[in-house]
Structure formats: C-alpha cells, structure tokens
Amino acid sequence: MHIKTMAEFMAEGIQPEVLFWVGCAGSFDQRAQRITKAFAQILDKVGVSFAILGKEEMCTGDPARRSGNEFLFQMMAYNNIQLLNGYGIKKIVTACPHCFNIFKNEYPALGGEYEVIHHTTFINQLIADGKIIMKEGGAFKGKKITYHDSCYLGRANNIYEAPRAVLEAMDVELIEMKRCKTNGLCCGAGGAQMFKEDEPGNKRINIERTEEALATGATVIAANCPFCTTMLMDGVKNKEQEEHVQVLDIAEMVARSL
Amino acid sequence: MQIVQQILFVLLAAAAVFLFARKVREIRRNIKLGKDAGINDNPSARWRNVLLLAFGQKKMFKRMTPAILHFFVYAGFVIINIEILEIILDGIFGTHRLFAPYLGGLYNILIGCFEILAALVLVSCAIFLVRRNILKLKRLNQGELNGWPKTDANAILITEIVLMALLLTMNAADYNLQQMNVHHYYNTGGPFWVSGLIAPLLSGMGEGGLVALERTCWWLHIAGIFAFLNYLPYSKHLHIVLAFPNAYYAKLVPQGKMDNMKDIQNEVLYMMEPDKAPTDAAAAEPHRFGAKDVNDLSWKNLMDAYSCTECGRCTAVCPANITGKKLSPRKIMMDTRDRMEEMGRNIDQNKEFVDDGKSLLHDYISTEELRACTTCNACVEACPVSIDPLSIILQLRRNLVMEESNAPQEWNMMFGNIENNMAPWKFSPDDRDKWAQELAEA
C-alpha cells in the first residue's frame, strides 16, 4: 500500500479528497504509529482519496502554546499555514485531538481556515454512509469496552457521541466510567504535561484514570488520542494488567473489525 | 412615636444604600483594572446563557443534593424580596402590611408561599452548615479555605437562618396581634401557613409583649437585610449578583480555543515577511507578554474572581488537585481577587497604583501550581457561574515562559526539538513518514 504525499498529488495535478494530518505522536511514537497505520488502512480500504504531507509536516505548535511559548507556536503556525494554503488544502482529518483542536479553533484567526475532522467523527461518517461495513461477529462484538473521553475532543470541542457511535457499530458492550463525557477525567498528558515530569503530588493522573477504567471490568479501554493511549497503557502496565486489558485507539478497533 | 420610627428607618435605608453604592463603585473600578476583552458579540446566545446558567442554574444540577438545596435558597432569596418591598414601604410610610387590603385573600396565600420558602431556606442553610462543619465535605474544607473564607461561609449561612427565623417569628406575633384586634395590625384573615404553627406558642404573651416582639423582629429583620447587603461586597457571597453578568459574558467559542496574541502573530509575520512590517516606530512599543499581575488580565478574568463563591467544584474535578498537586483552580480565583483588592486599596491610599513590589505571579500563585495544569477544562466545565480559571493560568504561564524564560528543563528541550526537528521529540524530520514506508513494504 502506497500512501501518497501532497507533493505527489500536486505533481499529478489532482487534489485529494482529504489531507490526513498525522501529527508528531502518530508519526514518531512507536505505539501511536500503529494507530496511524490502522487509520490509513481504513481510508485505503474504503477508497477515500487522501494524502499526507510526509516529511513536510511539522508540529502544529500545540505543546508550545499550552506551555506558554506563544512565539514558537506562532512560528510553527505560520509555516504550517504557508504549507497548507500553498497546497490549497480544504479538508483535514487527524487522529490527534490536540491537532484537531488547534486547526479547528486557533488556526482560523491566523489565516488557516480548513474543514477539520477528527478521525473518530470521520469513521462514524463512513459507517453512516455505508462505506465501512464491519464484519459479522467482529473482533469486539459483545466485549466489555470502556471509552475514555479525551479532553480536547470532549470538553474542548463537545464531541462525545461520534466515537461512541463507532463503538456501538462494532456491537461492543460499552461500560461507562463514572467520570465520563463532560465530567471525564484527563489522562494527565494535556497542556504539555506529556513532555515533562509530574509536579509533586501523591499520585500520577494516569494511574487515577486507569484505576477508574479498570474498575469497569472492561477488557479494552478505547481511546481517541495518541497521548491518552500512551498514558493509559503506562497505567495498565503499572497495575500489571497488560495481559488482560488492552488500550486501543478506536481506529485500531475498526481496522480489526473490517 | 410612629414618626420617629419612620425617620429612623429612612435614615437606615439611606445609609445602607449609600454605603453599598460606594462599595459597588469600588468593585467596578477594580474590575476595570483589567484589560478590555471586547466581549459583546451574539447577544441572543448570551441572554440564553443568562437564562439557562444563571436563572436556570443548569450547571448546579450536575450534583443533585446541593443543587436542590441551593435552588430553595435561591428561589427563597429572589421571591421573598417581594415581601421586602412591602416591608420597606411600610417602614417609610409608617403603615403595616400595606399590600394586604389591596390583595384580599391573595395576600395570605402569597405570605404563605413566602413562609414555605423561608422555612426551606432555613432548613437548607442548616443542612449546608452540617455539610461544611460536621460532614466536612472535602471540597468545602480544603487548605485554601482556612481562616476568613470558612468564617465567611458560615457567617452567611447563619445570617440567612437568623433572618428567616426573624421573619417567621414576626409573622407569628403579628397573627396573634391580629386575633386580638390590636389597632394597626390589619386582619389578613387566618393564620399564615408556617408561622401559624408557632403562633399558639406566643399566645400567652399579652399585647405589650407581642407588639415588642413583632417590632423587634421587624427591625432586626430589615436591619439584618441592610447589613447583609453591605456585607455582600466583602464576601464570597457576591455571586448572587455577579452570576448574572458573568453568565452573559461567558465564553461562547469552544472551550478548547485559546486566545490569540495578535502582537506576537504580527511580530512573526514581520520577521518572515519584512515588507509587511510597519515603518513607524510607534508600532513597536514595548508590551508585556502574558500576565504577571491582575491588571494584565482581562476585566472578565477579574469579574470572574469577584463572582467566585468558593464552592470548589472546579478544584474537586481538577486532575492535578485530585492527585495531590498544589494546583487548585479555586485558589487561582481567590488569589486573583485578593490581589485585585490589594491593588484597589493601594489606589485608595495613593490616588493611583504605586508599585508595591508584589505581583499575582509568584507572590500569590506559584510556578509549581501553574505547571501542574493539564489544560483539561474540567474546572471551566464545572463552574456553575461561568468562571474560567484556565484563562488566568494560561496567561500567567505565558509570562513565565516568555518574560522569565522560566520553564522546566524538559519543556526547554521540547521547545528546542520543535524549533529544530519540527516535533516535540528529538527525531529527524526525515523519519516522519517512516510508518508509511513500513506500510508500503508490508
């Protein structure tokens, strides 16, 4: 399977339907690469015409902005917008809620206006359009699954139902955690916490969240964010439950159910 | 004798209103220490928020028990105010139950409803006291509440209980006087619904005793209300007023949207495209990055601080606070108010603000607190009166990083990686599409 870059599309003189913005975690983090591959496979299988930016993609500047470094953020945003506008990008899909949030809410003020879709919403649309058809008795049918709302998809952008609809389409038994949807608890990675040690306290946030997820008795913790996935996996390992409980992105679950 | 009471009443009312108005002007001035926020778009969505969030208390109902109790106190406060109007008019004109002859049978029903509300307020406040002081709910007993905030909370609840008890006792004495056909006590026809139950206990008191009791309760009740009015601006209880404008000015864009810094955007633009840079030097005047003190924040941030009633719903859902970190969004709001009031006192003394060598950042809010935030928006979502602690945290962080270069080592490395490798980790940009090559080879 060959994934074409925008440069290749440009050379052929055609526009893809959508740009798949992979994000730094999805590009470099070994665990998150599996999410990226799963989502690319779904797009390929369904026949969506999509491109990536390849080596040209850059950090959106989200961790810089959230930690207070507005200069660096503005630099990254300027360069990204030059690149995206240069290619005439209209529609972006991304598997990272942080990239999603910053494109959707913060780039427009800087001259970067795109239709931005999170991959769980995109997958849900493909299901609704009949383009994704899950196989009968799929890998997760009837399995106890709990779903972790990421802050940047949930509270930040009020997307709670699309990811759940995708899970429903896989016939899972969804068990909600007590803190879910608007009350969902953070995994601990947001606001550039991913890139530093916790401040002094008596517990790590991902442990608190993982304990809650494990208490549901679910065998899969479904996530929608590469950072949440990492945090929850660390939590599951810390609790020595990795033999019994998987942490999976919704795209990975769908890819396994096709 | 009557005229003396009238004069006393008018003087008392005038003093209460005068003092309150003076304090309101001070609060207004303090809020205006903040920067312009340019919030005036979409009035229909804003009024909707006032109806849903302030009048309807939508977010309170995320926690049912306090929501219902609080609703009683809120409804009681708003509705019983109709009776306060009658009490004030009686005070001015020397009348007694001025509205009764005009309303006929309806009057007793109205007073009956007020009394039921008063009883509900009384019971609810008593339960609130128990939750605070005996059950010791965590969010009502955390460190930042030690001292004055706890005293403030209890003082409000006790005052409300006392005021309601005075109102009911007054009505009970009044009913007994009506039964005795005492001059001046208009017969409203039948006992009131709640005070009617305690009225028989007072029946042995005799006319003189009852008049004394009724008058004492009437005076203490209305004087208490005037005192409470003037206590409000010093207290966390100011939310009963500011919850309404605060809902109106609440953020309408998605919670995930951070404010843009136009000046830095332009600076980057002029750096990348020098031909776009303005030629006049005036445009390059020095400015502060982010917020160091309260006057760097927006007036909405400052109104947020005055609107906070320290309920701690924000702190109770804060992932950092839950896991024992120092950060408490409630403390961010309390600190902002404390510093703003300190700045206000400084202005009162010196005519204008004279540098006191202090700032909100560091003297009130530490770097450790700011660095613990995951920007998860749980605090923003939880606040029933549309306060945004995250906005303040992020502005202070901007100052820390951009003016003080004060970031943890790992963040500095992350900045360096983004700048040099276009990713927050130290990977080569050439490897960015390695996953795609792997897929192609698979």
XYZ file of C-alpha atoms in Angstrom:
700
model
C 0.000 0.000 0.000
C 1.494 3.290 -1.088
C 0.448 6.422 0.700
C 0.789 9.455 -1.491
C 2.016 12.812 -0.287
C 0.537 16.160 -1.207
C 3.631 16.807 -3.311
C 2.864 13.711 -5.385
C -0.781 14.704 -5.818
C 0.336 18.185 -6.813
C 2.734 16.757 -9.417
C -0.168 14.774 -10.880
C -2.307 17.894 -10.873
C -5.073 16.425 -8.736
C -6.462 17.286 -5.299
C -7.115 14.510 -2.829
C -10.468 14.486 -1.059
C -8.819 14.962 2.311
C -5.448 15.556 3.925
C -4.565 13.082 6.663
C -2.677 15.165 9.238
C -0.689 12.528 11.083
C 0.705 14.625 13.916
C 4.027 14.170 15.720
C 2.919 11.365 18.002
C 1.315 9.489 15.118
C 4.494 9.936 13.076
C 7.233 9.172 15.565
C 5.852 7.393 18.607
C 6.021 3.667 18.051
C 2.732 2.958 19.775
C 0.954 5.804 18.007
C 2.342 4.725 14.617
C 0.109 1.657 14.922
C -2.904 3.993 15.200
C -1.709 5.925 12.158
C -1.284 2.753 10.151
C -4.680 1.450 11.215
C -6.402 4.649 10.168
C -4.500 4.780 6.847
C -5.563 1.194 6.176
C -9.200 2.072 6.837
C -9.010 5.019 4.438
C -7.288 2.886 1.826
C -9.741 0.021 2.152
C -12.749 2.305 1.917
C -11.265 4.057 -1.087
C -11.017 7.550 0.327
C -8.675 9.659 -1.754
C -6.250 11.006 0.843
C -2.768 12.432 1.098
C -0.228 13.017 3.816
C 2.313 15.812 3.976
C 5.092 13.309 4.624
C 8.397 14.876 5.619
C 6.917 18.351 5.156
C 4.538 18.043 8.115
C 5.512 19.996 11.232
C 4.336 20.224 14.822
C 1.214 22.406 14.998
C 2.762 24.217 17.960
C 0.151 22.988 20.448
C 2.522 21.957 23.257
C 4.450 25.202 22.807
C 1.319 27.337 23.020
C -0.166 25.483 26.005
C 3.062 25.710 27.972
C 3.252 29.445 27.308
C 5.646 29.735 24.385
C 3.482 31.788 22.039
C 6.442 32.798 19.873
C 7.264 29.240 18.971
C 3.609 28.449 18.407
C 3.203 31.396 16.049
C 6.316 30.347 14.143
C 5.003 26.827 13.663
C 1.534 28.049 12.774
C 2.929 30.487 10.217
C 4.959 27.777 8.500
C 2.169 25.217 8.572
C -0.379 27.644 7.188
C 2.006 28.643 4.382
C 2.389 24.979 3.535
C -1.293 24.052 3.792
C -2.535 27.108 1.910
C 0.176 26.577 -0.701
C -1.276 23.152 -1.413
C -4.783 24.561 -1.401
C -5.886 22.241 1.415
C -9.598 22.469 2.179
C -10.267 19.467 4.380
C -8.118 17.880 7.092
C -8.661 14.699 9.045
C -6.443 13.937 12.016
C -6.160 11.194 14.610
C -4.901 13.609 17.263
C -7.424 15.711 19.228
C -4.753 18.302 20.019
C -4.005 18.881 16.340
C -7.762 18.792 15.683
C -8.464 21.451 18.295
C -5.729 23.808 17.208
C -6.622 23.564 13.499
C -10.317 23.925 14.121
C -10.257 26.668 16.741
C -6.954 28.505 16.617
C -5.565 28.463 13.065
C -8.511 30.360 11.509
C -7.530 33.569 13.342
C -4.084 33.221 11.734
C -5.347 32.734 8.216
C -5.601 28.951 8.196
C -9.225 28.049 7.552
C -9.957 24.409 6.846
C -12.717 21.941 7.389
C -11.233 19.870 10.197
C -12.489 16.459 11.232
C -11.313 14.158 13.961
C -10.762 10.598 12.772
C -13.468 9.166 15.050
C -16.042 11.523 13.502
C -14.711 10.697 10.046
C -15.011 6.955 10.686
C -18.507 7.463 12.046
C -19.496 9.266 8.851
C -18.043 6.467 6.741
C -20.091 3.981 8.740
C -23.239 6.095 8.376
C -22.626 6.367 4.631
C -22.368 2.589 4.394
C -18.758 2.754 3.264
C -17.365 0.977 6.292
C -19.054 -2.338 6.851
C -17.948 -4.221 9.938
C -17.594 -7.947 9.536
C -20.212 -10.160 11.148
C -19.250 -11.240 14.656
C -16.338 -8.807 14.648
C -13.363 -8.888 16.955
C -15.051 -6.802 19.639
C -18.659 -7.971 19.419
C -20.155 -8.295 22.888
C -16.852 -7.441 24.569
C -16.831 -5.202 27.598
C -15.297 -1.927 26.489
C -14.922 1.332 28.308
C -14.332 4.581 26.463
C -12.039 7.351 27.659
C -13.087 10.845 26.518
C -10.015 12.888 25.670
C -10.240 16.463 26.990
C -9.527 18.018 23.617
C -12.222 16.096 21.776
C -14.715 16.129 24.658
C -14.887 19.249 26.776
C -12.777 21.316 24.402
C -14.959 20.573 21.372
C -18.084 18.829 22.664
C -17.615 15.642 20.659
C -18.912 12.815 22.787
C -21.293 10.859 20.583
C -19.403 10.089 17.345
C -16.754 7.871 18.982
C -19.441 6.089 20.962
C -21.484 5.553 17.802
C -18.461 3.851 16.208
C -18.138 1.567 19.236
C -21.830 0.776 19.007
C -21.396 -0.141 15.349
C -18.931 -2.785 16.496
C -21.594 -4.228 18.840
C -19.435 -3.785 21.915
C -20.824 -3.742 25.415
C -19.948 -0.160 26.363
C -19.454 0.354 30.091
C -19.079 3.987 31.019
C -16.714 5.136 33.716
C -18.249 7.245 36.461
C -16.383 10.280 35.180
C -17.309 10.381 31.511
C -18.372 12.834 28.824
C -18.382 16.398 30.235
C -17.150 15.013 33.563
C -14.397 12.913 32.014
C -11.080 12.833 33.844
C -7.934 13.869 31.998
C -5.266 11.208 31.305
C -2.629 13.634 32.552
C -0.891 14.418 29.247
C -2.551 17.655 28.113
C -1.179 21.153 28.438
C 2.322 19.891 27.531
C 2.411 17.651 30.625
C 3.291 14.829 28.214
C 6.734 16.337 27.849
C 7.664 16.780 31.499
C 7.628 15.069 34.856
C 4.563 15.497 37.082
C 4.679 18.224 39.695
C 4.987 16.864 43.258
C 1.833 15.103 44.405
C 0.666 11.780 45.794
C -0.339 10.033 42.593
C 0.043 10.213 38.854
C -3.038 11.328 36.971
C -2.849 8.419 34.513
C -2.892 5.970 37.425
C -6.023 7.607 38.843
C -7.716 7.369 35.456
C -6.514 3.830 34.738
C -7.840 2.618 38.085
C -11.228 4.002 37.168
C -11.106 2.352 33.751
C -10.033 -0.998 35.206
C -12.823 -0.849 37.782
C -15.363 -1.121 34.966
C -14.126 -4.654 34.278
C -13.598 -3.790 30.617
C -11.108 -5.809 28.587
C -10.462 -2.925 26.221
C -10.001 0.741 27.088
C -10.920 2.620 23.922
C -9.247 5.964 23.294
C -9.212 8.618 20.600
C -5.875 10.317 21.264
C -2.288 9.087 20.955
C -1.317 10.776 24.212
C -4.214 9.279 26.163
C -3.313 5.892 24.678
C 0.267 6.184 25.948
C -0.821 7.411 29.381
C -3.424 4.695 29.843
C -1.084 1.975 28.600
C 1.504 3.107 31.137
C -1.244 2.964 33.747
C -2.300 -0.536 32.762
C 1.328 -1.705 32.874
C 1.785 -0.073 36.258
C -1.215 -2.051 37.502
C 0.217 -5.192 35.830
C -2.950 -5.713 33.856
C -1.459 -5.645 30.346
C -2.169 -9.371 29.954
C -5.888 -8.823 30.447
C -6.618 -5.305 29.349
C -5.765 -3.638 26.057
C -5.671 0.067 25.385
C -6.703 0.677 21.784
C -7.498 3.636 19.641
C -10.920 3.449 18.021
C -9.248 3.366 14.596
C -7.316 0.243 15.587
C -10.529 -1.399 16.737
C -12.281 -0.562 13.476
C -9.325 -1.756 11.386
C -9.540 -5.105 13.163
C -13.278 -5.332 12.558
C -13.259 -4.813 8.804
C -43.655 57.629 68.223
C -44.516 56.329 64.762
C -42.808 59.252 63.065
C -39.588 58.565 64.969
C -39.595 55.004 63.641
C -40.191 56.309 60.128
C -37.319 58.793 60.335
C -35.014 56.157 61.769
C -35.989 53.753 59.022
C -35.411 56.222 56.199
C -32.007 57.148 57.670
C -31.050 53.493 57.991
C -32.173 52.665 54.458
C -30.382 55.692 53.019
C -27.164 54.823 54.835
C -27.359 51.220 53.645
C -27.909 52.226 50.033
C -25.221 54.921 50.182
C -22.577 52.601 51.613
C -23.481 49.811 49.221
C -23.317 52.131 46.210
C -19.899 53.362 47.295
C -18.622 49.804 47.528
C -20.154 48.932 44.150
C -18.220 51.804 42.576
C -15.040 50.455 44.136
C -15.680 46.955 42.780
C -16.419 48.398 39.375
C -13.165 50.309 39.444
C -11.241 47.194 40.493
C -12.755 45.107 37.705
C -11.834 47.841 35.251
C -8.198 47.466 36.256
C -8.363 44.590 33.779
C -7.779 44.945 30.083
C -10.549 45.327 27.565
C -11.853 41.944 26.471
C -14.099 43.059 23.635
C -16.951 40.732 24.579
C -20.161 41.994 23.017
C -20.938 39.675 20.126
C -24.000 37.469 19.754
C -26.352 38.926 22.382
C -29.023 36.284 21.816
C -26.657 33.445 22.750
C -25.529 35.484 25.754
C -29.064 36.065 27.040
C -29.704 32.374 26.562
C -26.771 31.685 28.882
C -28.179 34.121 31.432
C -31.479 32.251 31.374
C -30.012 28.748 31.427
C -26.904 29.148 33.561
C -27.834 31.993 35.912
C -31.629 31.903 36.273
C -31.925 28.186 35.489
C -28.738 27.188 37.382
C -28.189 24.489 34.788
C -24.701 23.501 35.894
C -25.667 23.253 39.550
C -27.764 20.222 38.651
C -24.693 18.134 37.944
C -24.722 17.490 41.694
C -28.299 16.896 42.755
C -28.267 17.283 46.549
C -26.606 20.685 46.721
C -28.485 21.740 43.570
C -31.904 21.222 45.143
C -30.931 22.803 48.461
C -29.304 25.711 46.672
C -32.378 26.144 44.487
C -34.529 26.573 47.596
C -32.199 29.230 48.947
C -32.023 30.971 45.563
C -35.783 30.900 44.945
C -36.373 31.965 48.533
C -33.979 34.850 48.154
C -35.485 36.111 44.909
C -39.157 35.625 45.784
C -39.064 36.745 49.403
C -37.664 40.007 48.089
C -41.216 40.878 47.017
C -42.108 40.954 50.673
C -39.050 43.062 51.424
C -40.603 45.656 49.118
C -43.681 45.773 51.331
C -41.545 45.950 54.453
C -39.574 48.885 53.037
C -42.728 50.762 52.035
C -44.232 50.100 55.479
C -41.041 51.454 57.001
C -41.175 54.641 55.001
C -44.897 55.374 55.312
C -45.414 54.025 58.813
C -48.044 51.628 57.511
C -48.426 47.963 58.385
C -48.844 45.294 55.717
C -49.557 47.932 53.124
C -50.445 45.430 50.382
C -52.930 43.374 52.422
C -56.115 45.450 51.852
C -55.474 45.564 48.098
C -54.786 41.881 47.637
C -57.567 40.491 49.827
C -57.479 36.695 50.108
C -54.479 36.509 47.801
C -52.332 38.215 50.419
C -52.443 35.306 52.839
C -51.638 32.882 50.051
C -48.628 34.974 49.000
C -47.322 35.295 52.540
C -47.959 31.577 52.979
C -45.796 30.830 49.958
C -43.074 33.157 51.229
C -43.165 31.408 54.569
C -42.790 27.984 52.999
C -39.810 29.292 51.082
C -38.421 30.867 54.237
C -38.706 27.540 56.025
C -36.999 25.776 53.111
C -34.197 28.363 53.130
C -33.774 27.874 56.862
C -33.601 24.081 56.592
C -31.336 24.184 53.525
C -28.892 26.542 55.201
C -28.856 24.327 58.274
C -28.020 21.332 56.065
C -25.308 23.382 54.353
C -23.798 24.134 57.765
C -23.815 20.430 58.573
C -22.174 19.567 55.252
C -19.479 22.153 55.855
C -18.749 21.708 59.535
C -19.867 18.225 60.577
C -19.777 16.040 57.451
C -16.728 18.066 56.401
C -17.102 17.609 52.646
C -13.649 17.628 51.116
C -14.234 20.465 48.669
C -15.592 22.663 51.474
C -12.637 22.037 53.759
C -9.528 22.293 51.598
C -6.483 24.296 52.602
C -7.204 27.500 50.698
C -10.400 27.937 52.761
C -8.651 28.127 56.124
C -9.296 31.312 58.040
C -11.539 34.022 56.649
C -13.119 32.024 53.763
C -14.541 29.432 56.175
C -15.743 32.116 58.587
C -17.295 33.994 55.667
C -19.190 30.894 54.513
C -20.548 30.117 57.963
C -21.432 33.751 58.644
C -23.569 33.853 55.502
C -25.419 30.656 56.355
C -26.025 31.679 59.964
C -27.212 35.140 58.896
C -29.699 33.611 56.477
C -31.004 31.269 59.145
C -31.389 34.148 61.602
C -33.148 36.346 59.028
C -35.634 33.625 58.149
C -36.284 32.857 61.827
C -36.934 36.562 62.470
C -39.381 36.722 59.567
C -41.347 33.710 60.791
C -41.379 34.878 64.425
C -42.538 38.312 63.310
C -45.434 36.799 61.387
C -46.383 34.568 64.309
C -46.522 37.548 66.683
C -48.403 39.523 64.055
C -51.076 36.862 63.723
C -51.637 36.847 67.481
C -51.998 40.636 67.425
C -54.489 40.361 64.561
C -56.519 37.894 66.605
C -56.598 40.405 69.479
C -57.845 43.113 67.094
C -54.973 45.336 68.139
C -55.064 48.680 66.351
C -52.567 48.988 63.443
C -52.419 45.184 62.941
C -54.599 44.647 59.869
C -56.543 41.402 59.963
C -55.337 39.437 56.950
C -57.830 36.667 57.660
C -56.484 33.457 59.111
C -53.044 32.243 60.228
C -50.074 32.161 57.862
C -49.038 28.702 56.721
C -45.800 28.204 58.601
C -45.777 30.829 61.335
C -49.367 29.743 62.133
C -47.791 26.615 63.588
C -45.677 28.550 66.086
C -48.249 31.303 66.749
C -50.016 29.399 69.572
C -46.719 29.263 71.482
C -46.767 33.059 71.721
C -50.449 33.485 72.579
C -49.791 33.871 76.307
C -47.514 36.855 75.852
C -50.095 39.619 76.067
C -50.480 42.626 73.807
C -47.474 44.634 75.029
C -45.104 41.686 74.801
C -46.347 40.717 71.361
C -46.025 44.237 69.979
C -42.486 44.418 71.381
C -41.644 41.027 69.867
C -43.187 41.890 66.492
C -41.409 45.256 66.338
C -38.069 43.812 67.430
C -38.260 41.069 64.810
C -39.360 43.543 62.133
C -36.480 45.888 62.894
C -33.845 43.198 63.284
C -35.009 41.543 60.072
C -34.849 44.636 57.918
C -31.694 45.948 59.596
C -30.190 42.495 59.055
C -31.027 42.670 55.383
C -29.427 46.098 55.048
C -26.366 44.826 56.885
C -26.244 41.739 54.653
C -26.450 43.959 51.589
C -23.368 45.780 52.790
C -21.589 42.600 53.777
C -22.002 41.163 50.263
C -19.213 43.130 48.556
C -16.702 41.960 51.177
C -17.816 38.361 50.870
C -17.710 35.411 48.515
C -21.487 35.750 48.514
C -21.276 38.460 45.863
C -22.011 35.685 43.362
C -25.733 36.279 43.896
C -25.311 39.470 41.902
C -22.384 38.752 39.586
C -23.510 35.286 38.489
C -25.875 37.053 36.092
C -23.460 39.337 34.218
C -20.854 36.594 34.387
C -23.186 34.228 32.548
C -23.827 36.938 29.967
C -20.115 37.420 29.326
C -19.297 33.690 29.380
C -17.080 32.317 26.616
C -19.185 31.333 23.607
C -16.463 29.743 21.498
C -15.378 26.132 22.110
C -13.651 25.723 25.470
C -10.552 24.413 23.711
C -9.889 27.729 21.979
C -7.016 29.718 23.456
C -6.854 33.477 22.962
C -4.595 34.565 20.165
C -1.747 37.002 20.830
C -2.067 39.346 17.908
C 1.138 41.260 18.673
C 3.245 38.115 18.586
C 1.451 36.912 15.475
C 2.433 40.181 13.812
C 5.977 40.009 15.100
C 6.399 36.608 13.495
C 4.759 37.876 10.328
C 7.115 40.858 10.078
C 10.061 38.581 10.708
C 9.025 36.224 7.912
C 7.785 38.922 5.545
C 9.733 42.085 6.374
C 7.983 44.058 3.640
C 4.789 43.871 5.684
C 6.339 45.445 8.772
C 5.122 48.960 9.586
C 7.789 51.588 9.174
C 6.767 53.857 12.065
C 8.440 53.129 15.362
C 5.227 53.657 17.332
C 4.004 50.204 16.397
C 6.974 48.664 18.148
C 6.143 49.967 21.605
C 7.116 47.549 24.344
C 4.396 45.319 25.742
C 4.064 42.659 28.354
C 3.764 39.044 27.294
C 1.018 37.219 29.106
C 0.034 38.302 32.602
C 2.212 38.993 35.595
C -0.312 40.898 37.664
C -4.080 41.367 37.769
C -4.005 44.471 35.573
C -2.529 42.343 32.776
C -5.614 40.101 32.867
C -8.915 40.952 31.177
C -11.782 42.566 33.087
C -13.716 39.326 32.569
C -10.976 37.425 34.433
C -11.347 39.963 37.254
C -15.151 39.809 37.278
C -14.740 36.010 37.432
C -12.728 36.482 40.612
C -15.476 38.584 42.240
C -18.119 36.066 41.058
C -16.437 33.113 42.723
C -18.321 31.777 45.718
C -15.546 29.335 46.563
C -17.736 26.249 46.181
C -14.754 24.252 44.970
C -16.492 22.318 42.200
C -13.522 23.287 39.990
C -10.964 22.001 42.443
C -12.924 18.806 43.097
C -12.658 17.859 39.405
C -9.133 19.147 38.771
C -6.935 16.151 37.848
C -3.886 17.867 39.324
C -5.631 18.593 42.620
C -7.188 15.121 42.823
C -3.707 13.605 42.613
C -2.267 15.787 45.346
C -0.629 18.525 43.314
C -0.536 22.057 44.613
C -2.808 23.488 41.911
C -6.359 24.402 42.913
C -8.406 26.365 40.361
C -10.451 27.830 43.215
C -7.288 29.204 44.783
C -6.364 30.795 41.448
C -9.647 32.734 41.609
C -9.284 33.611 45.311
C -5.722 34.812 44.766
C -6.806 36.940 41.823
C -9.498 38.598 43.942
C -7.162 39.102 46.902
C -4.505 40.705 44.725
C -7.081 42.862 42.920
C -8.439 44.136 46.232
C -4.921 44.778 47.465
C -4.293 46.810 44.342
C -7.579 48.655 44.936
C -6.565 49.585 48.496
C -3.231 50.766 47.175
C -5.061 53.066 44.744
C -7.369 54.305 47.527
C -4.340 55.286 49.598
C -2.125 56.729 46.893
C -4.660 58.099 44.372
C -3.041 55.864 41.762
C -1.332 52.494 41.916
C 2.122 52.743 43.419
C 4.390 49.757 42.839
C 4.374 47.610 45.968
C 6.941 45.157 44.677
C 4.356 42.422 44.518
C 2.528 40.636 41.729
C -0.132 37.970 41.262
C 2.509 35.728 39.762
C 4.903 34.395 42.434
C 3.552 36.397 45.413
C 0.136 34.757 45.160
C 0.339 31.998 42.544
C 3.476 29.875 42.331
C 5.126 28.343 39.278
C 4.523 24.905 40.766
C 0.774 25.475 40.686
C 0.840 26.798 37.132
C 2.977 23.978 35.834
C 0.623 21.326 37.213
C -2.250 22.285 34.894
C -3.166 19.849 32.112
C -5.476 22.431 30.440
C -8.221 19.800 30.569
C -11.010 22.375 31.032
C -12.659 20.342 33.801
C -12.646 23.413 36.070
C -14.230 25.578 33.389
C -16.889 22.979 32.700
C -17.649 22.509 36.389
C -18.184 26.146 37.320
C -21.883 26.966 37.767
C -21.255 30.701 37.261
C -19.125 30.600 34.090
C -15.732 31.282 35.646
C -12.683 30.409 33.548
C -9.675 29.720 35.819
C -7.789 28.184 32.881
C -7.695 31.532 31.096
C -5.760 33.039 34.013
C -3.445 30.033 34.325
C -2.520 30.194 30.641
C -1.855 33.938 30.703
C 0.426 33.552 33.724
C 2.207 30.658 32.002
C 2.849 32.888 29.005
C 4.527 35.407 31.252
C 6.600 32.741 32.977
C 7.897 31.298 29.735
C 8.208 34.384 27.547
C 9.334 37.045 30.023
C 11.141 34.991 32.643
C 12.278 32.101 30.441
C 11.029 30.134 33.397
C 10.220 26.647 32.129
C 11.192 23.207 33.378
C 14.228 21.752 31.639
C 12.120 19.182 29.794
C 9.966 21.931 28.318
C 13.015 23.812 27.149
C 14.172 20.640 25.428
C 10.725 20.225 23.897
C 10.869 23.819 22.597
C 14.286 23.150 21.115
C 13.065 19.984 19.424
C 10.066 21.724 17.903
C 12.274 24.516 16.637
C 14.976 22.264 15.210
C 13.235 18.986 14.386
C 9.657 20.230 13.874
C 8.472 17.783 16.519
C 8.467 17.884 20.319
C 10.779 14.867 20.403
C 14.296 14.562 19.144
C 13.533 12.718 15.916
C 14.772 13.531 12.463
C 12.132 15.165 10.253
C 13.253 12.682 7.601
C 11.758 9.870 9.649
C 8.334 11.474 9.829
C 6.885 9.248 7.125
C 8.785 6.113 8.110
C 5.486 4.492 9.097
C 4.219 4.992 5.541
C 7.327 3.326 4.128
C 6.787 0.445 6.521
C 3.195 0.131 5.324
C 4.360 0.176 1.716
C 6.846 -2.602 2.423
C 4.380 -4.707 4.393
